[in-house]
Amino acid sequence: GAAVPLPRVPRSRGRCGEGWPGLGELAPLVDVTAGRLAATPLLASAPGYRALFDKAPSAIFTLAPDGHFQSVNRAALEIVGMAEPEPGLSLQTFLLPAEVVAVRWEIAASFEGETREFIFHFRRADGAVREAAAVSVPVEELGGARSIIAIARDVTDEAELRLQLSRSEKMAALGQLISGVAHDRSEAKVTVVG
């Protein structure tokens, strides 16, 4: 049961205690070796991560649980048409109103620990609407705080090319169908006449 207080040990008055304040007193010690050893590779990897973050051609950003940007790279600024980051911006600032709920759901799932892949539309600073493909990954910071890191790529031009290709394939199929029907009609006439 009950806690037993430790007796206070008086300071040594002999030769051994001279010049050593606190000698003879009890003090709690905490071994921080494991924490420091774990942090060493993390600190060593920080410059490499920073270089990747800054120079990547895809937009990379981190979000706080409230949806505000914690950090953005140069490509993220370019994708939304901004020269410099503005304080207080959130992802919702750029989303189309019809897609806010769906994107919030994807981000919330990442904060719960899931890696998510999704496509969304956003509005650039110049008003142009673009389409992005994104991947969001949960990250646990030192001290237990959680954020997410996301990588996004503008896929608007790719989507338009896919649409054009689909249309041209449909037109080619329609052309083959018409050609086939015309050929069949021509053969039917030859059969009746011949």
Short mmCIF file of N, CA and C in Angstrom, two decimals:
data_model
loop_
_atom_site.label_atom_id
_atom_site.label_comp_id
_atom_site.label_asym_id
_atom_site.label_seq_id
_atom_site.Cartn_x
_atom_site.Cartn_y
_atom_site.Cartn_z
N GLY A 1 0.37 -1.13 0.00
CA GLY A 1 0.00 0.00 0.00
C GLY A 1 0.44 1.37 0.00
N ALA A 2 0.65 1.91 1.22
CA ALA A 2 0.94 3.34 1.33
C ALA A 2 2.37 3.63 0.92
N ALA A 3 2.57 4.82 0.36
CA ALA A 3 3.91 5.22 -0.05
C ALA A 3 4.75 5.52 1.17
N VAL A 4 5.94 5.03 1.17
CA VAL A 4 6.87 5.27 2.27
C VAL A 4 7.86 6.32 1.83
N PRO A 5 7.93 7.45 2.57
CA PRO A 5 8.88 8.49 2.16
C PRO A 5 10.31 8.02 2.36
N LEU A 6 11.16 8.38 1.41
CA LEU A 6 12.57 8.03 1.53
C LEU A 6 13.23 8.99 2.50
N PRO A 7 14.09 8.47 3.33
CA PRO A 7 14.76 9.36 4.28
C PRO A 7 15.73 10.27 3.53
N ARG A 8 15.84 11.50 3.99
CA ARG A 8 16.77 12.44 3.39
C ARG A 8 18.15 12.11 3.92
N VAL A 9 19.07 11.97 2.99
CA VAL A 9 20.45 11.65 3.38
C VAL A 9 21.19 12.96 3.49
N PRO A 10 21.80 13.22 4.64
CA PRO A 10 22.51 14.50 4.81
C PRO A 10 23.71 14.58 3.89
N ARG A 11 24.08 15.83 3.58
CA ARG A 11 25.27 16.04 2.75
C ARG A 11 26.49 15.51 3.46
N SER A 12 27.35 15.00 2.63
CA SER A 12 28.60 14.51 3.18
C SER A 12 29.45 15.69 3.61
N ARG A 13 30.05 15.59 4.74
CA ARG A 13 30.87 16.68 5.25
C ARG A 13 32.36 16.34 5.11
N GLY A 14 32.60 15.16 4.67
CA GLY A 14 34.00 14.73 4.58
C GLY A 14 34.64 15.18 3.29
N ARG A 15 35.80 14.68 3.09
CA ARG A 15 36.62 15.04 1.94
C ARG A 15 35.93 14.71 0.62
N CYS A 16 35.19 13.66 0.58
CA CYS A 16 34.56 13.22 -0.66
C CYS A 16 33.51 14.21 -1.13
N GLY A 17 32.82 14.89 -0.23
CA GLY A 17 31.74 15.79 -0.61
C GLY A 17 32.18 17.21 -0.85
N GLU A 18 33.43 17.53 -0.59
CA GLU A 18 33.87 18.91 -0.76
C GLU A 18 33.83 19.33 -2.22
N GLY A 19 33.19 20.48 -2.50
CA GLY A 19 33.13 21.01 -3.86
C GLY A 19 32.11 20.32 -4.76
N TRP A 20 31.35 19.41 -4.23
CA TRP A 20 30.35 18.68 -5.01
C TRP A 20 28.97 18.96 -4.43
N PRO A 21 28.32 20.05 -4.86
CA PRO A 21 27.00 20.35 -4.29
C PRO A 21 26.02 19.23 -4.58
N GLY A 22 25.20 18.94 -3.60
CA GLY A 22 24.17 17.92 -3.76
C GLY A 22 24.65 16.52 -3.50
N LEU A 23 25.93 16.32 -3.26
CA LEU A 23 26.40 14.97 -3.01
C LEU A 23 25.76 14.46 -1.73
N GLY A 24 25.24 13.31 -1.76
CA GLY A 24 24.59 12.73 -0.61
C GLY A 24 23.09 12.91 -0.65
N GLU A 25 22.54 13.61 -1.64
CA GLU A 25 21.10 13.75 -1.76
C GLU A 25 20.60 12.80 -2.85
N LEU A 26 19.36 12.38 -2.72
CA LEU A 26 18.75 11.52 -3.73
C LEU A 26 18.07 12.39 -4.78
N ALA A 27 18.23 12.02 -6.02
CA ALA A 27 17.58 12.74 -7.12
C ALA A 27 17.12 11.74 -8.16
N PRO A 28 15.95 11.97 -8.79
CA PRO A 28 15.51 11.04 -9.84
C PRO A 28 16.33 11.24 -11.10
N LEU A 29 16.64 10.15 -11.76
CA LEU A 29 17.37 10.19 -13.03
C LEU A 29 16.50 9.55 -14.11
N VAL A 30 16.57 10.11 -15.27
CA VAL A 30 15.83 9.56 -16.41
C VAL A 30 16.84 9.25 -17.50
N ASP A 31 16.82 8.02 -17.98
CA ASP A 31 17.73 7.62 -19.05
C ASP A 31 17.15 8.09 -20.38
N VAL A 32 17.84 9.00 -21.05
CA VAL A 32 17.38 9.56 -22.32
C VAL A 32 18.15 8.97 -23.50
N THR A 33 18.94 7.96 -23.25
CA THR A 33 19.77 7.37 -24.30
C THR A 33 18.93 6.87 -25.47
N ALA A 34 17.87 6.11 -25.18
CA ALA A 34 17.05 5.53 -26.25
C ALA A 34 16.42 6.63 -27.11
N GLY A 35 15.91 7.67 -26.47
CA GLY A 35 15.30 8.78 -27.20
C GLY A 35 16.29 9.50 -28.09
N ARG A 36 17.48 9.73 -27.57
CA ARG A 36 18.50 10.41 -28.38
C ARG A 36 18.98 9.54 -29.52
N LEU A 37 19.13 8.25 -29.27
CA LEU A 37 19.54 7.34 -30.35
C LEU A 37 18.48 7.26 -31.43
N ALA A 38 17.22 7.27 -31.05
CA ALA A 38 16.14 7.22 -32.03
C ALA A 38 16.07 8.51 -32.84
N ALA A 39 16.38 9.64 -32.23
CA ALA A 39 16.30 10.92 -32.91
C ALA A 39 17.47 11.16 -33.86
N THR A 40 18.59 10.49 -33.64
CA THR A 40 19.78 10.72 -34.45
C THR A 40 19.54 10.45 -35.94
N PRO A 41 19.00 9.29 -36.35
CA PRO A 41 18.74 9.08 -37.79
C PRO A 41 17.70 10.06 -38.33
N LEU A 42 16.72 10.40 -37.50
CA LEU A 42 15.70 11.35 -37.93
C LEU A 42 16.32 12.70 -38.23
N LEU A 43 17.18 13.17 -37.34
CA LEU A 43 17.85 14.45 -37.57
C LEU A 43 18.77 14.39 -38.77
N ALA A 44 19.41 13.23 -38.97
CA ALA A 44 20.31 13.07 -40.11
C ALA A 44 19.53 13.07 -41.42
N SER A 45 18.28 12.59 -41.41
CA SER A 45 17.49 12.52 -42.64
C SER A 45 16.81 13.85 -42.96
N ALA A 46 16.75 14.77 -42.03
CA ALA A 46 16.04 16.04 -42.24
C ALA A 46 16.54 16.82 -43.46
N PRO A 47 17.85 16.97 -43.68
CA PRO A 47 18.28 17.72 -44.88
C PRO A 47 17.86 17.05 -46.19
N GLY A 48 17.89 15.73 -46.23
CA GLY A 48 17.47 15.01 -47.44
C GLY A 48 15.99 15.19 -47.70
N TYR A 49 15.20 15.12 -46.63
CA TYR A 49 13.76 15.34 -46.77
C TYR A 49 13.50 16.76 -47.23
N ARG A 50 14.17 17.73 -46.66
CA ARG A 50 13.97 19.13 -47.03
C ARG A 50 14.31 19.35 -48.51
N ALA A 51 15.40 18.73 -48.99
CA ALA A 51 15.78 18.87 -50.40
C ALA A 51 14.70 18.27 -51.30
N LEU A 52 14.20 17.09 -50.95
CA LEU A 52 13.13 16.45 -51.72
C LEU A 52 11.89 17.33 -51.71
N PHE A 53 11.53 17.81 -50.55
CA PHE A 53 10.34 18.65 -50.39
C PHE A 53 10.44 19.90 -51.26
N ASP A 54 11.57 20.56 -51.21
CA ASP A 54 11.73 21.83 -51.93
C ASP A 54 11.85 21.66 -53.44
N LYS A 55 12.44 20.58 -53.92
CA LYS A 55 12.75 20.44 -55.34
C LYS A 55 11.85 19.49 -56.11
N ALA A 56 10.92 18.84 -55.44
CA ALA A 56 10.04 17.89 -56.13
C ALA A 56 9.16 18.60 -57.15
N PRO A 57 8.93 17.98 -58.31
CA PRO A 57 8.08 18.60 -59.33
C PRO A 57 6.59 18.50 -59.01
N SER A 58 6.23 17.67 -58.06
CA SER A 58 4.82 17.55 -57.65
C SER A 58 4.58 18.43 -56.43
N ALA A 59 3.34 18.85 -56.27
CA ALA A 59 2.96 19.66 -55.12
C ALA A 59 3.01 18.79 -53.87
N ILE A 60 3.71 19.25 -52.85
CA ILE A 60 3.78 18.55 -51.57
C ILE A 60 3.39 19.55 -50.51
N PHE A 61 2.48 19.13 -49.62
CA PHE A 61 2.08 20.02 -48.53
C PHE A 61 1.71 19.20 -47.31
N THR A 62 1.82 19.83 -46.16
CA THR A 62 1.39 19.19 -44.92
C THR A 62 0.20 19.98 -44.38
N LEU A 63 -0.74 19.23 -43.81
CA LEU A 63 -1.96 19.83 -43.27
C LEU A 63 -2.10 19.55 -41.78
N ALA A 64 -2.57 20.54 -41.05
CA ALA A 64 -2.92 20.37 -39.65
C ALA A 64 -4.32 19.76 -39.59
N PRO A 65 -4.73 19.24 -38.43
CA PRO A 65 -6.07 18.65 -38.33
C PRO A 65 -7.21 19.59 -38.71
N ASP A 66 -7.02 20.89 -38.58
CA ASP A 66 -8.08 21.84 -38.95
C ASP A 66 -8.08 22.15 -40.45
N GLY A 67 -7.19 21.52 -41.23
CA GLY A 67 -7.16 21.71 -42.67
C GLY A 67 -6.27 22.84 -43.15
N HIS A 68 -5.62 23.55 -42.22
CA HIS A 68 -4.72 24.64 -42.61
C HIS A 68 -3.36 24.07 -43.02
N PHE A 69 -2.75 24.74 -43.98
CA PHE A 69 -1.44 24.32 -44.45
C PHE A 69 -0.39 24.59 -43.36
N GLN A 70 0.45 23.60 -43.12
CA GLN A 70 1.59 23.78 -42.22
C GLN A 70 2.83 24.11 -43.03
N SER A 71 2.94 23.50 -44.19
CA SER A 71 4.06 23.78 -45.09
C SER A 71 3.63 23.44 -46.52
N VAL A 72 4.22 24.14 -47.48
CA VAL A 72 3.97 23.90 -48.89
C VAL A 72 5.28 24.06 -49.64
N ASN A 73 5.46 23.25 -50.69
CA ASN A 73 6.68 23.42 -51.48
C ASN A 73 6.40 24.36 -52.66
N ARG A 74 7.43 24.66 -53.41
CA ARG A 74 7.33 25.59 -54.53
C ARG A 74 6.33 25.07 -55.57
N ALA A 75 6.33 23.76 -55.85
CA ALA A 75 5.40 23.20 -56.84
C ALA A 75 3.95 23.35 -56.39
N ALA A 76 3.70 23.29 -55.09
CA ALA A 76 2.33 23.49 -54.59
C ALA A 76 1.88 24.92 -54.84
N LEU A 77 2.78 25.85 -54.67
CA LEU A 77 2.43 27.25 -54.95
C LEU A 77 2.16 27.44 -56.44
N GLU A 78 2.98 26.81 -57.28
CA GLU A 78 2.81 26.94 -58.73
C GLU A 78 1.49 26.34 -59.21
N ILE A 79 1.10 25.19 -58.63
CA ILE A 79 -0.11 24.52 -59.08
C ILE A 79 -1.36 25.38 -58.83
N VAL A 80 -1.32 26.19 -57.76
CA VAL A 80 -2.47 27.06 -57.46
C VAL A 80 -2.27 28.48 -57.95
N GLY A 81 -1.13 28.75 -58.62
CA GLY A 81 -0.89 30.05 -59.21
C GLY A 81 -0.50 31.13 -58.23
N MET A 82 0.23 30.76 -57.19
CA MET A 82 0.68 31.75 -56.20
C MET A 82 2.20 31.86 -56.24
N ALA A 83 2.71 33.05 -55.97
CA ALA A 83 4.15 33.26 -55.93
C ALA A 83 4.71 32.97 -54.54
N GLU A 84 3.99 33.37 -53.52
CA GLU A 84 4.43 33.20 -52.13
C GLU A 84 3.28 32.64 -51.30
N PRO A 85 3.60 31.87 -50.25
CA PRO A 85 2.53 31.37 -49.39
C PRO A 85 1.90 32.51 -48.58
N GLU A 86 0.62 32.40 -48.34
CA GLU A 86 -0.09 33.38 -47.52
C GLU A 86 -0.47 32.71 -46.20
N PRO A 87 -0.24 33.38 -45.08
CA PRO A 87 -0.59 32.77 -43.80
C PRO A 87 -2.10 32.55 -43.67
N GLY A 88 -2.46 31.48 -42.99
CA GLY A 88 -3.86 31.21 -42.70
C GLY A 88 -4.64 30.51 -43.79
N LEU A 89 -3.99 30.13 -44.89
CA LEU A 89 -4.72 29.44 -45.96
C LEU A 89 -4.98 27.99 -45.58
N SER A 90 -6.12 27.49 -46.04
CA SER A 90 -6.44 26.07 -45.84
C SER A 90 -6.71 25.44 -47.19
N LEU A 91 -6.76 24.14 -47.22
CA LEU A 91 -7.04 23.42 -48.46
C LEU A 91 -8.41 23.83 -49.00
N GLN A 92 -9.35 24.04 -48.09
CA GLN A 92 -10.72 24.40 -48.48
C GLN A 92 -10.76 25.70 -49.28
N THR A 93 -9.80 26.57 -49.08
CA THR A 93 -9.71 27.84 -49.82
C THR A 93 -9.72 27.59 -51.32
N PHE A 94 -9.13 26.49 -51.76
CA PHE A 94 -8.95 26.22 -53.19
C PHE A 94 -9.97 25.24 -53.75
N LEU A 95 -10.72 24.56 -52.89
CA LEU A 95 -11.66 23.54 -53.36
C LEU A 95 -12.92 24.15 -53.94
N LEU A 96 -13.50 23.45 -54.90
CA LEU A 96 -14.82 23.84 -55.40
C LEU A 96 -15.84 23.48 -54.32
N PRO A 97 -16.84 24.32 -54.10
CA PRO A 97 -17.80 24.06 -53.02
C PRO A 97 -18.44 22.67 -53.09
N ALA A 98 -18.71 22.18 -54.28
CA ALA A 98 -19.35 20.87 -54.43
C ALA A 98 -18.45 19.72 -53.98
N GLU A 99 -17.15 19.97 -53.85
CA GLU A 99 -16.22 18.89 -53.50
C GLU A 99 -15.65 18.99 -52.09
N VAL A 100 -16.04 20.02 -51.34
CA VAL A 100 -15.48 20.24 -50.00
C VAL A 100 -15.73 19.04 -49.09
N VAL A 101 -16.96 18.54 -49.04
CA VAL A 101 -17.29 17.44 -48.13
C VAL A 101 -16.51 16.17 -48.49
N ALA A 102 -16.43 15.84 -49.77
CA ALA A 102 -15.73 14.62 -50.19
C ALA A 102 -14.24 14.71 -49.85
N VAL A 103 -13.62 15.85 -50.10
CA VAL A 103 -12.19 16.00 -49.81
C VAL A 103 -11.95 16.00 -48.30
N ARG A 104 -12.84 16.65 -47.55
CA ARG A 104 -12.71 16.61 -46.07
C ARG A 104 -12.76 15.18 -45.56
N TRP A 105 -13.64 14.37 -46.17
CA TRP A 105 -13.75 12.97 -45.75
C TRP A 105 -12.43 12.23 -46.02
N GLU A 106 -11.83 12.46 -47.17
CA GLU A 106 -10.56 11.81 -47.51
C GLU A 106 -9.46 12.23 -46.53
N ILE A 107 -9.40 13.52 -46.23
CA ILE A 107 -8.39 14.05 -45.30
C ILE A 107 -8.62 13.49 -43.90
N ALA A 108 -9.87 13.44 -43.46
CA ALA A 108 -10.19 12.89 -42.14
C ALA A 108 -9.76 11.43 -42.04
N ALA A 109 -9.95 10.66 -43.11
CA ALA A 109 -9.53 9.26 -43.11
C ALA A 109 -8.01 9.16 -42.96
N SER A 110 -7.27 10.08 -43.56
CA SER A 110 -5.82 10.09 -43.39
C SER A 110 -5.44 10.41 -41.95
N PHE A 111 -6.14 11.35 -41.34
CA PHE A 111 -5.85 11.66 -39.94
C PHE A 111 -6.17 10.48 -39.02
N GLU A 112 -7.04 9.60 -39.48
CA GLU A 112 -7.35 8.39 -38.70
C GLU A 112 -6.34 7.27 -38.97
N GLY A 113 -5.39 7.51 -39.86
CA GLY A 113 -4.33 6.53 -40.08
C GLY A 113 -4.29 5.89 -41.45
N GLU A 114 -5.22 6.22 -42.33
CA GLU A 114 -5.27 5.60 -43.66
C GLU A 114 -4.49 6.41 -44.70
N THR A 115 -3.88 5.71 -45.63
CA THR A 115 -3.32 6.36 -46.81
C THR A 115 -4.45 6.43 -47.83
N ARG A 116 -4.69 7.61 -48.38
CA ARG A 116 -5.82 7.80 -49.29
C ARG A 116 -5.34 8.33 -50.64
N GLU A 117 -5.97 7.86 -51.71
CA GLU A 117 -5.74 8.38 -53.07
C GLU A 117 -7.08 8.92 -53.55
N PHE A 118 -7.09 10.14 -54.07
CA PHE A 118 -8.35 10.72 -54.53
C PHE A 118 -8.08 11.79 -55.58
N ILE A 119 -9.14 12.13 -56.32
CA ILE A 119 -9.08 13.17 -57.34
C ILE A 119 -10.04 14.26 -56.92
N PHE A 120 -9.64 15.50 -57.11
CA PHE A 120 -10.51 16.62 -56.77
C PHE A 120 -10.25 17.78 -57.73
N HIS A 121 -11.20 18.70 -57.76
CA HIS A 121 -11.07 19.90 -58.58
C HIS A 121 -10.75 21.07 -57.67
N PHE A 122 -9.93 21.99 -58.15
CA PHE A 122 -9.56 23.15 -57.36
C PHE A 122 -9.54 24.39 -58.24
N ARG A 123 -9.62 25.53 -57.59
CA ARG A 123 -9.59 26.80 -58.31
C ARG A 123 -8.26 27.50 -58.05
N ARG A 124 -7.57 27.84 -59.14
CA ARG A 124 -6.30 28.56 -59.04
C ARG A 124 -6.56 30.03 -58.67
N ALA A 125 -5.51 30.73 -58.32
CA ALA A 125 -5.61 32.14 -57.97
C ALA A 125 -6.16 32.97 -59.12
N ASP A 126 -5.91 32.54 -60.37
CA ASP A 126 -6.41 33.28 -61.54
C ASP A 126 -7.84 32.89 -61.90
N GLY A 127 -8.47 32.01 -61.12
CA GLY A 127 -9.85 31.61 -61.34
C GLY A 127 -10.03 30.36 -62.18
N ALA A 128 -8.97 29.85 -62.80
CA ALA A 128 -9.07 28.64 -63.63
C ALA A 128 -9.34 27.42 -62.74
N VAL A 129 -10.23 26.56 -63.21
CA VAL A 129 -10.55 25.33 -62.48
C VAL A 129 -9.70 24.21 -63.07
N ARG A 130 -9.02 23.49 -62.20
CA ARG A 130 -8.13 22.40 -62.62
C ARG A 130 -8.49 21.13 -61.84
N GLU A 131 -7.97 20.00 -62.31
CA GLU A 131 -8.20 18.71 -61.67
C GLU A 131 -6.87 18.19 -61.13
N ALA A 132 -6.89 17.65 -59.91
CA ALA A 132 -5.66 17.13 -59.30
C ALA A 132 -5.88 15.71 -58.79
N ALA A 133 -4.83 14.92 -58.90
CA ALA A 133 -4.80 13.59 -58.28
C ALA A 133 -3.91 13.71 -57.06
N ALA A 134 -4.37 13.21 -55.92
CA ALA A 134 -3.63 13.39 -54.67
C ALA A 134 -3.51 12.08 -53.91
N VAL A 135 -2.45 12.01 -53.11
CA VAL A 135 -2.24 10.92 -52.16
C VAL A 135 -1.96 11.60 -50.83
N SER A 136 -2.68 11.19 -49.79
CA SER A 136 -2.44 11.76 -48.46
C SER A 136 -2.06 10.63 -47.50
N VAL A 137 -1.06 10.92 -46.68
CA VAL A 137 -0.49 9.92 -45.78
C VAL A 137 -0.42 10.51 -44.37
N PRO A 138 -0.84 9.74 -43.36
CA PRO A 138 -0.74 10.26 -41.99
C PRO A 138 0.72 10.26 -41.52
N VAL A 139 1.08 11.27 -40.73
CA VAL A 139 2.43 11.39 -40.19
C VAL A 139 2.31 11.71 -38.72
N GLU A 140 3.00 10.93 -37.91
CA GLU A 140 3.02 11.23 -36.48
C GLU A 140 4.32 11.95 -36.17
N GLU A 141 4.18 13.16 -35.68
CA GLU A 141 5.33 14.00 -35.36
C GLU A 141 5.89 13.59 -34.00
N LEU A 142 7.09 14.08 -33.71
CA LEU A 142 7.64 13.86 -32.38
C LEU A 142 6.70 14.48 -31.36
N GLY A 143 6.48 13.80 -30.26
CA GLY A 143 5.56 14.31 -29.26
C GLY A 143 4.15 13.83 -29.47
N GLY A 144 3.88 13.03 -30.52
CA GLY A 144 2.57 12.43 -30.72
C GLY A 144 1.59 13.26 -31.55
N ALA A 145 1.93 14.47 -31.94
CA ALA A 145 1.02 15.26 -32.76
C ALA A 145 0.89 14.62 -34.14
N ARG A 146 -0.28 14.68 -34.71
CA ARG A 146 -0.52 14.05 -36.01
C ARG A 146 -0.80 15.12 -37.06
N SER A 147 -0.24 14.91 -38.23
CA SER A 147 -0.54 15.76 -39.37
C SER A 147 -0.59 14.83 -40.58
N ILE A 148 -0.86 15.38 -41.74
CA ILE A 148 -0.78 14.56 -42.94
C ILE A 148 0.12 15.26 -43.93
N ILE A 149 0.77 14.44 -44.72
CA ILE A 149 1.55 14.96 -45.84
C ILE A 149 0.84 14.48 -47.11
N ALA A 150 0.68 15.38 -48.05
CA ALA A 150 -0.02 15.04 -49.28
C ALA A 150 0.84 15.42 -50.48
N ILE A 151 0.70 14.62 -51.51
CA ILE A 151 1.37 14.89 -52.79
C ILE A 151 0.25 14.99 -53.82
N ALA A 152 0.25 16.09 -54.57
CA ALA A 152 -0.79 16.29 -55.58
C ALA A 152 -0.16 16.64 -56.91
N ARG A 153 -0.86 16.27 -57.97
CA ARG A 153 -0.38 16.52 -59.33
C ARG A 153 -1.55 17.03 -60.15
N ASP A 154 -1.33 18.08 -60.91
CA ASP A 154 -2.36 18.61 -61.80
C ASP A 154 -2.50 17.63 -62.97
N VAL A 155 -3.69 17.04 -63.09
CA VAL A 155 -3.93 16.05 -64.15
C VAL A 155 -4.96 16.55 -65.16
N THR A 156 -5.22 17.84 -65.16
CA THR A 156 -6.23 18.42 -66.05
C THR A 156 -5.93 18.10 -67.51
N ASP A 157 -4.71 18.35 -67.94
CA ASP A 157 -4.35 18.11 -69.34
C ASP A 157 -4.45 16.64 -69.70
N GLU A 158 -4.03 15.77 -68.78
CA GLU A 158 -4.14 14.32 -69.03
C GLU A 158 -5.60 13.90 -69.18
N ALA A 159 -6.46 14.45 -68.31
CA ALA A 159 -7.89 14.11 -68.37
C ALA A 159 -8.49 14.57 -69.70
N GLU A 160 -8.10 15.77 -70.16
CA GLU A 160 -8.60 16.27 -71.45
C GLU A 160 -8.11 15.40 -72.61
N LEU A 161 -6.86 14.95 -72.54
CA LEU A 161 -6.34 14.06 -73.59
C LEU A 161 -7.08 12.73 -73.60
N ARG A 162 -7.38 12.19 -72.41
CA ARG A 162 -8.15 10.94 -72.34
C ARG A 162 -9.53 11.13 -72.95
N LEU A 163 -10.15 12.26 -72.67
CA LEU A 163 -11.47 12.55 -73.22
C LEU A 163 -11.40 12.66 -74.74
N GLN A 164 -10.40 13.37 -75.26
CA GLN A 164 -10.24 13.50 -76.72
C GLN A 164 -9.99 12.14 -77.36
N LEU A 165 -9.15 11.33 -76.72
CA LEU A 165 -8.88 9.99 -77.25
C LEU A 165 -10.15 9.15 -77.26
N SER A 166 -10.92 9.24 -76.22
CA SER A 166 -12.17 8.50 -76.15
C SER A 166 -13.12 8.94 -77.26
N ARG A 167 -13.21 10.25 -77.47
CA ARG A 167 -14.07 10.76 -78.55
C ARG A 167 -13.58 10.29 -79.92
N SER A 168 -12.27 10.35 -80.15
CA SER A 168 -11.75 9.93 -81.45
C SER A 168 -11.95 8.43 -81.65
N GLU A 169 -11.83 7.63 -80.58
CA GLU A 169 -12.09 6.19 -80.71
C GLU A 169 -13.55 5.94 -81.03
N LYS A 170 -14.45 6.72 -80.42
CA LYS A 170 -15.88 6.57 -80.72
C LYS A 170 -16.15 6.95 -82.17
N MET A 171 -15.53 8.03 -82.65
CA MET A 171 -15.73 8.45 -84.03
C MET A 171 -15.18 7.39 -85.00
N ALA A 172 -14.04 6.81 -84.67
CA ALA A 172 -13.47 5.76 -85.52
C ALA A 172 -14.39 4.54 -85.56
N ALA A 173 -14.94 4.17 -84.40
CA ALA A 173 -15.86 3.03 -84.35
C ALA A 173 -17.12 3.32 -85.15
N LEU A 174 -17.62 4.55 -85.02
CA LEU A 174 -18.81 4.94 -85.77
C LEU A 174 -18.52 4.91 -87.28
N GLY A 175 -17.34 5.39 -87.67
CA GLY A 175 -16.94 5.36 -89.07
C GLY A 175 -16.88 3.94 -89.61
N GLN A 176 -16.35 3.02 -88.80
CA GLN A 176 -16.28 1.62 -89.22
C GLN A 176 -17.68 1.03 -89.36
N LEU A 177 -18.55 1.39 -88.42
CA LEU A 177 -19.92 0.88 -88.47
C LEU A 177 -20.62 1.38 -89.74
N ILE A 178 -20.51 2.67 -90.05
CA ILE A 178 -21.14 3.24 -91.25
C ILE A 178 -20.55 2.61 -92.51
N SER A 179 -19.23 2.45 -92.51
CA SER A 179 -18.57 1.85 -93.66
C SER A 179 -19.06 0.41 -93.86
N GLY A 180 -19.21 -0.32 -92.76
CA GLY A 180 -19.68 -1.70 -92.83
C GLY A 180 -21.10 -1.78 -93.34
N VAL A 181 -21.98 -0.87 -92.85
CA VAL A 181 -23.37 -0.85 -93.31
C VAL A 181 -23.42 -0.51 -94.79
N ALA A 182 -22.65 0.48 -95.24
CA ALA A 182 -22.62 0.86 -96.66
C ALA A 182 -22.13 -0.29 -97.52
N HIS A 183 -21.11 -1.00 -97.03
CA HIS A 183 -20.58 -2.14 -97.77
C HIS A 183 -21.64 -3.23 -97.89
N ASP A 184 -22.35 -3.50 -96.78
CA ASP A 184 -23.40 -4.53 -96.80
C ASP A 184 -24.52 -4.16 -97.77
N ARG A 185 -24.90 -2.88 -97.79
CA ARG A 185 -25.96 -2.44 -98.71
C ARG A 185 -25.49 -2.58 -100.16
N SER A 186 -24.22 -2.28 -100.41
CA SER A 186 -23.69 -2.39 -101.74
C SER A 186 -23.69 -3.84 -102.20
N GLU A 187 -23.35 -4.76 -101.33
CA GLU A 187 -23.36 -6.18 -101.67
C GLU A 187 -24.78 -6.67 -101.92
N ALA A 188 -25.71 -6.14 -101.14
CA ALA A 188 -27.11 -6.56 -101.32
C ALA A 188 -27.61 -6.11 -102.69
N LYS A 189 -27.24 -4.94 -103.16
CA LYS A 189 -27.65 -4.46 -104.46
C LYS A 189 -27.05 -5.33 -105.56
N VAL A 190 -25.79 -5.69 -105.41
CA VAL A 190 -25.13 -6.51 -106.43
C VAL A 190 -25.84 -7.86 -106.50
N THR A 191 -26.23 -8.39 -105.37
CA THR A 191 -26.89 -9.70 -105.35
C THR A 191 -28.24 -9.63 -106.06
N VAL A 192 -29.01 -8.60 -105.84
CA VAL A 192 -30.33 -8.47 -106.45
C VAL A 192 -30.17 -8.25 -107.95
N VAL A 193 -29.22 -7.40 -108.35
CA VAL A 193 -29.04 -7.09 -109.76
C VAL A 193 -28.42 -8.30 -110.48
N GLY A 194 -27.43 -8.90 -109.84
CA GLY A 194 -26.66 -9.94 -110.49
C GLY A 194 -27.35 -11.20 -110.57
#
